[in-house]
Amino acid sequence: MAYWSPHFLPLLGLLSLLLFPCHSSTVAGNASPGVRLGVIRKPSPAVSVFREAPAFRNADACDQANRIHVAMTLDSNYLRGTMAAVLSILQHSMCPENFEFHFLWARFEPEVFSSIRSTFPYLRFKVYRFDSGRVRGKISKSIRQALDQPLNYARIYLADMMPTNVKRVIYLDSDLVVVDDVAKLWGVSLEGKVLAAPEYCHANFTKYFTNLFWSDPALSRTFHGRKPCYFNTGVMVVDVDKWRQGGYTEKVESWMGVQKRKRIYHLGSLPPFLLVLGGNIKAVDHRWNQHGLGGDNLEGKCRALNVGPISLLHWSGKGKPWLRLDSRRPCSVDHLWAPYDLYL
């Protein structure tokens, strides 16, 4: 079933007429397993057509009071990826009915909401409007245009948009699939930290910032007393209460202001997260973010999987699997994404 955030109430009446006329939902816990054959009519040329997803029930008994909250951004450009990500989460969960999704949107695209509702009629979700004006004057041009879109910065304001009863949320990008039970990631102990994510301490941390940053003593001593490591903000477990109490939104925004004045980094919304939290997060197993499968940010070259167990495959970088598959020039790893593609 879907729930609507107070941020969305001004449009609720119109959206109800557009999306849900005389329609009743199937609750995941009562739905029959297997693929339903309903075909979703294409509402507009700008939005893809998706088949209805299977309804999964993977355990005999699940306590639906144990909610697992997952937040993702939502727009037409990445909708195909979002559909695949949601399907992969539900398919590999022992208790898919325990999930509640929180979708952040910046543009009013009723066809997108309709597609989510029709493809996952049993899904429990809420939608929240992210006001792009909050970052429009704060974004600095990066090395790739996709990184400069306001919605890419919505994760900074996640705690501001979540209901107060939500104490923890997993934030996931739309260009990934999960091949394990996300409840394992949800259950990680944050050990007093505001955020948990895989850390990559072998990466060259200095390359995420400009020479100007490292040559300015006032800026470079930001990491004094910390051992900062790279982490990817596309997969994060966030204690939203601690985020609010610690004023982390304002801390990240402050570094975005420095960037506007001095150009201290290159890559969109990632570096200010590193500046605020690098060396001060709870590290989780690398299996939860096999990132970089989209290739490098300039050329999008193919990359191979790392050695070791994998729970989450992430096509961060320039290349997206659905585009490469459609062009008939896929990378080998793109075939791991294809089974979750609901595109008709």
mmCIF file of C-alpha atoms in Angstrom:
data_model
loop_
_atom_site.group_PDB
_atom_site.id
_atom_site.type_symbol
_atom_site.label_atom_id
_atom_site.label_comp_id
_atom_site.label_asym_id
_atom_site.label_seq_id
_atom_site.Cartn_x
_atom_site.Cartn_y
_atom_site.Cartn_z
ATOM 1 C CA MET A 1 0.000 0.000 0.000
ATOM 2 C CA ALA A 2 1.173 3.532 -0.624
ATOM 3 C CA TYR A 3 1.373 6.348 1.908
ATOM 4 C CA TRP A 4 1.741 9.983 0.992
ATOM 5 C CA SER A 5 4.051 12.387 2.775
ATOM 6 C CA PRO A 6 2.700 15.732 4.035
ATOM 7 C CA HIS A 7 5.090 17.353 1.547
ATOM 8 C CA PHE A 8 2.933 15.851 -1.176
ATOM 9 C CA LEU A 9 -0.540 16.789 0.117
ATOM 10 C CA PRO A 10 -1.100 19.838 -2.168
ATOM 11 C CA LEU A 11 -0.970 17.484 -5.155
ATOM 12 C CA LEU A 12 -2.721 14.537 -3.538
ATOM 13 C CA GLY A 13 -6.170 15.149 -4.957
ATOM 14 C CA LEU A 14 -4.925 15.532 -8.522
ATOM 15 C CA LEU A 15 -2.537 12.602 -8.202
ATOM 16 C CA SER A 16 -5.246 10.315 -6.847
ATOM 17 C CA LEU A 17 -7.374 10.939 -9.908
ATOM 18 C CA LEU A 18 -4.465 10.484 -12.270
ATOM 19 C CA LEU A 19 -2.968 7.385 -10.744
ATOM 20 C CA PHE A 20 -5.419 5.323 -8.765
ATOM 21 C CA PRO A 21 -8.964 5.537 -10.151
ATOM 22 C CA CYS A 22 -11.042 2.622 -8.794
ATOM 23 C CA HIS A 23 -7.893 0.597 -8.062
ATOM 24 C CA SER A 24 -7.284 -1.657 -5.069
ATOM 25 C CA SER A 25 -3.904 -2.955 -3.913
ATOM 26 C CA THR A 26 -2.619 -6.444 -3.281
ATOM 27 C CA VAL A 27 -0.734 -6.676 0.007
ATOM 28 C CA ALA A 28 2.567 -8.525 -0.363
ATOM 29 C CA GLY A 29 1.892 -10.933 2.481
ATOM 30 C CA ASN A 30 -1.345 -12.167 0.895
ATOM 31 C CA ALA A 31 -0.300 -12.247 -2.736
ATOM 32 C CA SER A 32 0.406 -15.477 -4.557
ATOM 33 C CA PRO A 33 4.019 -16.096 -5.588
ATOM 34 C CA GLY A 34 4.999 -16.057 -9.229
ATOM 35 C CA VAL A 35 4.866 -13.587 -12.076
ATOM 36 C CA ARG A 36 1.599 -11.941 -12.900
ATOM 37 C CA LEU A 37 1.085 -11.275 -16.599
ATOM 38 C CA GLY A 38 -0.508 -7.850 -16.443
ATOM 39 C CA VAL A 39 0.888 -5.441 -19.019
ATOM 40 C CA ILE A 40 1.226 -1.782 -18.130
ATOM 41 C CA ARG A 41 0.128 0.565 -20.874
ATOM 42 C CA LYS A 42 2.621 3.227 -21.727
ATOM 43 C CA PRO A 43 1.277 6.476 -20.266
ATOM 44 C CA SER A 44 3.530 8.811 -22.210
ATOM 45 C CA PRO A 45 6.406 8.622 -24.716
ATOM 46 C CA ALA A 46 8.784 9.903 -22.030
ATOM 47 C CA VAL A 47 8.263 6.978 -19.628
ATOM 48 C CA SER A 48 9.173 3.359 -20.307
ATOM 49 C CA VAL A 49 6.698 0.482 -20.166
ATOM 50 C CA PHE A 50 7.187 -2.093 -17.403
ATOM 51 C CA ARG A 51 5.613 -5.442 -16.712
ATOM 52 C CA GLU A 52 4.084 -6.126 -13.323
ATOM 53 C CA ALA A 53 6.633 -7.531 -10.889
ATOM 54 C CA PRO A 54 6.297 -10.844 -9.053
ATOM 55 C CA ALA A 55 5.005 -10.777 -5.499
ATOM 56 C CA PHE A 56 7.460 -12.637 -3.296
ATOM 57 C CA ARG A 57 6.924 -14.470 -0.035
ATOM 58 C CA ASN A 58 10.133 -16.132 1.030
ATOM 59 C CA ALA A 59 9.570 -17.033 4.689
ATOM 60 C CA ASP A 60 6.743 -18.773 6.516
ATOM 61 C CA ALA A 61 6.378 -16.060 9.149
ATOM 62 C CA CYS A 62 7.542 -12.463 9.236
ATOM 63 C CA ASP A 63 6.947 -9.838 11.911
ATOM 64 C CA GLN A 64 5.730 -6.866 9.897
ATOM 65 C CA ALA A 65 6.363 -4.620 12.889
ATOM 66 C CA ASN A 66 10.062 -4.902 12.014
ATOM 67 C CA ARG A 67 10.045 -2.280 9.265
ATOM 68 C CA ILE A 68 13.089 -1.870 7.039
ATOM 69 C CA HIS A 69 13.193 1.609 5.534
ATOM 70 C CA VAL A 70 14.868 2.119 2.146
ATOM 71 C CA ALA A 71 15.222 5.550 0.515
ATOM 72 C CA MET A 72 15.879 6.133 -3.187
ATOM 73 C CA THR A 73 15.541 9.028 -5.599
ATOM 74 C CA LEU A 74 12.954 8.801 -8.342
ATOM 75 C CA ASP A 75 12.831 10.337 -11.816
ATOM 76 C CA SER A 76 12.125 9.246 -15.362
ATOM 77 C CA ASN A 77 15.789 9.138 -16.429
ATOM 78 C CA TYR A 78 16.661 6.416 -13.909
ATOM 79 C CA LEU A 79 13.248 4.788 -13.520
ATOM 80 C CA ARG A 80 14.318 1.594 -15.275
ATOM 81 C CA GLY A 81 17.169 1.232 -12.810
ATOM 82 C CA THR A 82 14.900 1.951 -9.854
ATOM 83 C CA MET A 83 12.488 -0.773 -10.954
ATOM 84 C CA ALA A 84 15.314 -3.313 -11.176
ATOM 85 C CA ALA A 85 16.735 -2.288 -7.798
ATOM 86 C CA VAL A 86 13.389 -2.604 -6.021
ATOM 87 C CA LEU A 87 12.741 -6.000 -7.634
ATOM 88 C CA SER A 88 16.157 -7.295 -6.582
ATOM 89 C CA ILE A 89 15.620 -6.180 -2.975
ATOM 90 C CA LEU A 90 12.245 -7.891 -2.710
ATOM 91 C CA GLN A 91 13.355 -11.047 -4.498
ATOM 92 C CA HIS A 92 16.289 -11.698 -2.186
ATOM 93 C CA SER A 93 14.619 -10.712 1.074
ATOM 94 C CA MET A 94 13.332 -13.343 3.462
ATOM 95 C CA CYS A 95 10.591 -10.920 4.503
ATOM 96 C CA PRO A 96 9.815 -8.598 1.551
ATOM 97 C CA GLU A 97 6.603 -7.464 3.229
ATOM 98 C CA ASN A 98 8.709 -5.752 5.929
ATOM 99 C CA PHE A 99 10.069 -3.146 3.512
ATOM 100 C CA GLU A 100 8.870 0.412 3.292
ATOM 101 C CA PHE A 101 10.297 2.504 0.462
ATOM 102 C CA HIS A 102 10.777 6.259 0.570
ATOM 103 C CA PHE A 103 11.083 7.846 -2.876
ATOM 104 C CA LEU A 104 12.486 11.366 -3.240
ATOM 105 C CA TRP A 105 11.408 13.295 -6.340
ATOM 106 C CA ALA A 106 12.262 16.753 -7.678
ATOM 107 C CA ARG A 107 9.949 17.031 -10.715
ATOM 108 C CA PHE A 108 6.239 16.275 -10.735
ATOM 109 C CA GLU A 109 6.054 13.323 -13.112
ATOM 110 C CA PRO A 110 2.719 11.538 -12.555
ATOM 111 C CA GLU A 111 3.614 8.846 -15.105
ATOM 112 C CA VAL A 112 6.595 7.858 -12.972
ATOM 113 C CA PHE A 113 4.480 7.446 -9.846
ATOM 114 C CA SER A 114 1.882 5.551 -11.872
ATOM 115 C CA SER A 115 4.557 3.169 -13.146
ATOM 116 C CA ILE A 116 5.799 2.388 -9.640
ATOM 117 C CA ARG A 117 2.267 1.811 -8.432
ATOM 118 C CA SER A 118 1.321 -0.429 -11.355
ATOM 119 C CA THR A 119 4.549 -2.414 -11.466
ATOM 120 C CA PHE A 120 4.549 -3.064 -7.702
ATOM 121 C CA PRO A 121 0.849 -2.941 -6.705
ATOM 122 C CA TYR A 122 1.622 -4.517 -3.328
ATOM 123 C CA LEU A 123 4.524 -2.183 -2.467
ATOM 124 C CA ARG A 124 4.459 -0.105 0.708
ATOM 125 C CA PHE A 125 5.921 3.276 -0.162
ATOM 126 C CA LYS A 126 5.846 7.017 0.420
ATOM 127 C CA VAL A 127 6.920 9.822 -1.872
ATOM 128 C CA TYR A 128 8.495 13.117 -0.859
ATOM 129 C CA ARG A 129 9.128 16.246 -2.861
ATOM 130 C CA PHE A 130 12.728 17.426 -2.771
ATOM 131 C CA ASP A 131 12.881 21.174 -3.350
ATOM 132 C CA SER A 132 15.646 21.693 -5.902
ATOM 133 C CA GLY A 133 15.873 25.306 -4.811
ATOM 134 C CA ARG A 134 17.682 24.164 -1.681
ATOM 135 C CA VAL A 135 20.791 23.364 -3.696
ATOM 136 C CA ARG A 136 20.426 25.293 -6.937
ATOM 137 C CA GLY A 137 22.781 28.044 -5.817
ATOM 138 C CA LYS A 138 25.129 25.654 -4.056
ATOM 139 C CA ILE A 139 25.998 23.202 -6.857
ATOM 140 C CA SER A 140 29.355 23.596 -8.590
ATOM 141 C CA LYS A 141 30.031 22.169 -12.026
ATOM 142 C CA SER A 142 31.711 18.761 -11.851
ATOM 143 C CA ILE A 143 33.375 16.478 -14.396
ATOM 144 C CA ARG A 144 30.091 14.844 -15.435
ATOM 145 C CA GLN A 145 26.757 16.582 -16.008
ATOM 146 C CA ALA A 146 24.711 13.802 -14.363
ATOM 147 C CA LEU A 147 26.491 14.522 -11.084
ATOM 148 C CA ASP A 148 25.279 18.129 -11.161
ATOM 149 C CA GLN A 149 21.543 17.364 -11.125
ATOM 150 C CA PRO A 150 19.828 18.714 -7.983
ATOM 151 C CA LEU A 151 18.259 15.332 -7.178
ATOM 152 C CA ASN A 152 21.764 13.890 -6.829
ATOM 153 C CA TYR A 153 22.084 16.075 -3.724
ATOM 154 C CA ALA A 154 18.803 14.959 -2.131
ATOM 155 C CA ARG A 155 20.624 12.428 0.072
ATOM 156 C CA ILE A 156 22.092 15.358 2.018
ATOM 157 C CA TYR A 157 18.567 16.326 3.106
ATOM 158 C CA LEU A 158 17.305 12.812 3.772
ATOM 159 C CA ALA A 159 16.919 13.323 7.524
ATOM 160 C CA ASP A 160 14.909 16.502 6.928
ATOM 161 C CA MET A 161 12.374 14.645 4.776
ATOM 162 C CA MET A 162 11.957 11.400 6.713
ATOM 163 C CA PRO A 163 9.052 11.133 9.179
ATOM 164 C CA THR A 164 10.126 11.461 12.803
ATOM 165 C CA ASN A 165 9.156 7.850 13.516
ATOM 166 C CA VAL A 166 11.834 6.666 11.061
ATOM 167 C CA LYS A 167 15.040 6.351 13.078
ATOM 168 C CA ARG A 168 17.224 4.573 10.532
ATOM 169 C CA VAL A 169 17.177 4.371 6.752
ATOM 170 C CA ILE A 170 19.202 2.637 4.068
ATOM 171 C CA TYR A 171 19.927 4.998 1.189
ATOM 172 C CA LEU A 172 20.477 3.304 -2.184
ATOM 173 C CA ASP A 173 21.262 4.639 -5.642
ATOM 174 C CA SER A 174 19.086 3.583 -8.585
ATOM 175 C CA ASP A 175 21.896 1.978 -10.616
ATOM 176 C CA LEU A 176 22.359 -1.126 -8.496
ATOM 177 C CA VAL A 177 20.892 -4.545 -7.761
ATOM 178 C CA VAL A 178 20.986 -6.495 -4.516
ATOM 179 C CA VAL A 179 21.759 -10.225 -4.532
ATOM 180 C CA ASP A 180 21.466 -10.832 -0.794
ATOM 181 C CA ASP A 181 18.982 -10.112 1.990
ATOM 182 C CA VAL A 182 19.177 -6.377 2.761
ATOM 183 C CA ALA A 183 18.025 -7.147 6.298
ATOM 184 C CA LYS A 184 21.647 -8.132 6.968
ATOM 185 C CA LEU A 185 22.805 -4.625 6.063
ATOM 186 C CA TRP A 186 19.903 -3.075 7.972
ATOM 187 C CA GLY A 187 20.933 -4.918 11.131
ATOM 188 C CA VAL A 188 24.516 -3.651 11.226
ATOM 189 C CA SER A 189 25.548 -1.971 14.482
ATOM 190 C CA LEU A 190 26.528 1.655 13.847
ATOM 191 C CA GLU A 191 28.479 1.709 17.138
ATOM 192 C CA GLY A 192 27.504 5.298 17.811
ATOM 193 C CA LYS A 193 28.321 6.555 14.312
ATOM 194 C CA VAL A 194 25.876 8.497 12.199
ATOM 195 C CA LEU A 195 26.539 6.486 9.060
ATOM 196 C CA ALA A 196 27.670 3.025 7.963
ATOM 197 C CA ALA A 197 29.070 2.118 4.553
ATOM 198 C CA PRO A 198 31.872 0.073 3.002
ATOM 199 C CA GLU A 199 35.195 1.912 3.302
ATOM 200 C CA TYR A 200 37.994 1.692 0.740
ATOM 201 C CA CYS A 201 41.208 2.691 2.457
ATOM 202 C CA HIS A 202 43.408 1.468 -0.389
ATOM 203 C CA ALA A 203 42.007 4.176 -2.700
ATOM 204 C CA ASN A 204 44.029 7.321 -3.297
ATOM 205 C CA PHE A 205 42.051 9.676 -1.079
ATOM 206 C CA THR A 206 43.968 12.748 -2.194
ATOM 207 C CA LYS A 207 42.624 12.577 -5.762
ATOM 208 C CA TYR A 208 39.123 13.557 -4.655
ATOM 209 C CA PHE A 209 40.347 17.073 -3.848
ATOM 210 C CA THR A 210 42.231 19.710 -5.804
ATOM 211 C CA ASN A 211 45.791 20.870 -5.273
ATOM 212 C CA LEU A 212 44.353 24.098 -3.894
ATOM 213 C CA PHE A 213 42.732 22.156 -1.077
ATOM 214 C CA TRP A 214 45.881 20.263 -0.111
ATOM 215 C CA SER A 215 48.145 23.321 -0.409
ATOM 216 C CA ASP A 216 45.961 25.437 1.913
ATOM 217 C CA PRO A 217 46.924 24.616 5.533
ATOM 218 C CA ALA A 218 43.573 25.814 6.858
ATOM 219 C CA LEU A 219 41.733 23.407 4.564
ATOM 220 C CA SER A 220 44.056 20.403 4.569
ATOM 221 C CA ARG A 221 44.070 20.135 8.366
ATOM 222 C CA THR A 222 40.365 19.280 8.122
ATOM 223 C CA PHE A 223 41.377 15.637 8.423
ATOM 224 C CA HIS A 224 43.746 16.168 11.351
ATOM 225 C CA GLY A 225 43.232 13.380 13.871
ATOM 226 C CA ARG A 226 41.271 11.265 11.417
ATOM 227 C CA LYS A 227 42.302 8.509 9.043
ATOM 228 C CA PRO A 228 39.922 9.288 6.195
ATOM 229 C CA CYS A 229 39.030 6.624 3.654
ATOM 230 C CA TYR A 230 36.892 6.791 0.540
ATOM 231 C CA PHE A 231 33.310 5.573 0.827
ATOM 232 C CA ASN A 232 30.615 5.585 -1.834
ATOM 233 C CA THR A 233 27.458 7.509 -0.901
ATOM 234 C CA GLY A 234 25.271 5.305 -3.122
ATOM 235 C CA VAL A 235 24.953 2.727 -0.337
ATOM 236 C CA MET A 236 24.614 4.078 3.203
ATOM 237 C CA VAL A 237 22.896 3.131 6.441
ATOM 238 C CA VAL A 238 22.014 6.416 8.155
ATOM 239 C CA ASP A 239 20.940 7.116 11.733
ATOM 240 C CA VAL A 240 18.601 9.967 10.838
ATOM 241 C CA ASP A 241 18.159 11.047 14.461
ATOM 242 C CA LYS A 242 21.913 11.457 14.945
ATOM 243 C CA TRP A 243 22.130 13.215 11.568
ATOM 244 C CA ARG A 244 19.538 15.765 12.675
ATOM 245 C CA GLN A 245 20.994 16.230 16.151
ATOM 246 C CA GLY A 246 24.519 16.670 14.794
ATOM 247 C CA GLY A 247 23.497 19.232 12.154
ATOM 248 C CA TYR A 248 25.158 17.197 9.404
ATOM 249 C CA THR A 249 23.094 18.780 6.629
ATOM 250 C CA GLU A 250 24.488 22.176 7.548
ATOM 251 C CA LYS A 251 28.026 20.781 7.791
ATOM 252 C CA VAL A 252 27.845 19.351 4.270
ATOM 253 C CA GLU A 253 26.292 22.564 2.944
ATOM 254 C CA SER A 254 29.115 24.560 4.501
ATOM 255 C CA TRP A 255 31.691 22.676 2.429
ATOM 256 C CA MET A 256 29.565 23.187 -0.680
ATOM 257 C CA GLY A 257 29.866 26.911 0.013
ATOM 258 C CA VAL A 258 33.658 26.642 0.212
ATOM 259 C CA GLN A 259 33.616 24.763 -3.096
ATOM 260 C CA LYS A 260 31.708 27.594 -4.781
ATOM 261 C CA ARG A 261 34.365 30.052 -3.695
ATOM 262 C CA LYS A 262 37.572 28.054 -4.089
ATOM 263 C CA ARG A 263 37.019 24.917 -6.199
ATOM 264 C CA ILE A 264 38.411 22.336 -3.790
ATOM 265 C CA TYR A 265 37.003 19.145 -5.369
ATOM 266 C CA HIS A 266 35.692 17.674 -8.631
ATOM 267 C CA LEU A 267 32.981 15.073 -8.067
ATOM 268 C CA GLY A 268 29.518 16.423 -7.267
ATOM 269 C CA SER A 269 27.948 15.511 -3.913
ATOM 270 C CA LEU A 270 30.529 12.924 -2.795
ATOM 271 C CA PRO A 271 33.489 15.090 -1.603
ATOM 272 C CA PRO A 272 31.537 17.162 0.946
ATOM 273 C CA PHE A 273 30.401 13.887 2.528
ATOM 274 C CA LEU A 274 34.049 12.798 2.693
ATOM 275 C CA LEU A 275 35.069 16.120 4.220
ATOM 276 C CA VAL A 276 32.490 15.827 6.979
ATOM 277 C CA LEU A 277 32.506 12.083 7.644
ATOM 278 C CA GLY A 278 35.684 10.609 6.137
ATOM 279 C CA GLY A 279 37.388 8.531 8.824
ATOM 280 C CA ASN A 280 34.378 8.752 11.131
ATOM 281 C CA ILE A 281 31.905 6.153 9.850
ATOM 282 C CA LYS A 282 31.145 2.552 10.721
ATOM 283 C CA ALA A 283 32.835 0.412 8.068
ATOM 284 C CA VAL A 284 30.846 -2.560 6.749
ATOM 285 C CA ASP A 285 31.898 -5.435 4.534
ATOM 286 C CA HIS A 286 32.882 -4.557 0.960
ATOM 287 C CA ARG A 287 30.408 -7.150 -0.297
ATOM 288 C CA TRP A 288 27.694 -4.525 0.229
ATOM 289 C CA ASN A 289 28.964 -2.229 -2.507
ATOM 290 C CA GLN A 290 30.738 -3.718 -5.524
ATOM 291 C CA HIS A 291 30.813 -0.257 -7.064
ATOM 292 C CA GLY A 292 32.347 1.210 -10.200
ATOM 293 C CA LEU A 293 30.702 -1.245 -12.609
ATOM 294 C CA GLY A 294 29.585 1.664 -14.782
ATOM 295 C CA GLY A 295 33.219 2.369 -15.583
ATOM 296 C CA ASP A 296 35.210 5.524 -15.062
ATOM 297 C CA ASN A 297 33.456 8.874 -15.005
ATOM 298 C CA LEU A 298 35.037 10.121 -18.235
ATOM 299 C CA GLU A 299 34.970 7.204 -20.676
ATOM 300 C CA GLY A 300 32.756 4.599 -19.036
ATOM 301 C CA LYS A 301 35.125 1.727 -19.774
ATOM 302 C CA CYS A 302 34.103 -1.774 -18.714
ATOM 303 C CA ARG A 303 35.268 -3.039 -15.357
ATOM 304 C CA ALA A 304 35.494 -6.545 -13.939
ATOM 305 C CA LEU A 305 34.173 -7.783 -10.616
ATOM 306 C CA ASN A 306 36.452 -7.758 -7.625
ATOM 307 C CA VAL A 307 37.476 -11.064 -6.083
ATOM 308 C CA GLY A 308 35.362 -12.154 -3.131
ATOM 309 C CA PRO A 309 31.717 -12.468 -2.054
ATOM 310 C CA ILE A 310 29.214 -9.940 -3.403
ATOM 311 C CA SER A 311 25.883 -8.863 -1.931
ATOM 312 C CA LEU A 312 25.290 -5.715 -3.991
ATOM 313 C CA LEU A 313 26.319 -4.789 -7.552
ATOM 314 C CA HIS A 314 26.557 -1.056 -8.243
ATOM 315 C CA TRP A 315 26.920 0.522 -11.696
ATOM 316 C CA SER A 316 28.356 3.779 -10.401
ATOM 317 C CA GLY A 317 30.313 5.647 -13.033
ATOM 318 C CA LYS A 318 29.397 6.829 -16.494
ATOM 319 C CA GLY A 319 27.941 3.660 -18.050
ATOM 320 C CA LYS A 320 24.518 2.301 -17.079
ATOM 321 C CA PRO A 321 23.643 -1.335 -17.827
ATOM 322 C CA TRP A 322 20.259 -0.685 -19.434
ATOM 323 C CA LEU A 323 21.774 1.779 -21.914
ATOM 324 C CA ARG A 324 24.651 -0.536 -22.828
ATOM 325 C CA LEU A 325 22.328 -3.531 -23.197
ATOM 326 C CA ASP A 326 19.975 -1.543 -25.448
ATOM 327 C CA SER A 327 22.882 -0.388 -27.591
ATOM 328 C CA ARG A 328 23.975 -4.046 -27.999
ATOM 329 C CA ARG A 329 27.383 -3.118 -26.646
ATOM 330 C CA PRO A 330 27.158 -4.344 -23.061
ATOM 331 C CA CYS A 331 29.967 -4.999 -20.651
ATOM 332 C CA SER A 332 30.090 -8.553 -19.313
ATOM 333 C CA VAL A 333 28.862 -7.420 -15.866
ATOM 334 C CA ASP A 334 25.724 -5.901 -17.421
ATOM 335 C CA HIS A 335 24.321 -9.395 -17.920
ATOM 336 C CA LEU A 336 24.142 -9.666 -14.113
ATOM 337 C CA TRP A 337 21.723 -6.734 -14.082
ATOM 338 C CA ALA A 338 19.537 -7.970 -16.951
ATOM 339 C CA PRO A 339 17.507 -10.597 -14.992
ATOM 340 C CA TYR A 340 16.013 -7.787 -12.862
ATOM 341 C CA ASP A 341 14.999 -5.617 -15.818
ATOM 342 C CA LEU A 342 11.211 -5.179 -15.899
ATOM 343 C CA TYR A 343 11.250 -3.141 -19.102
ATOM 344 C CA LEU A 344 8.888 -4.390 -21.812
#
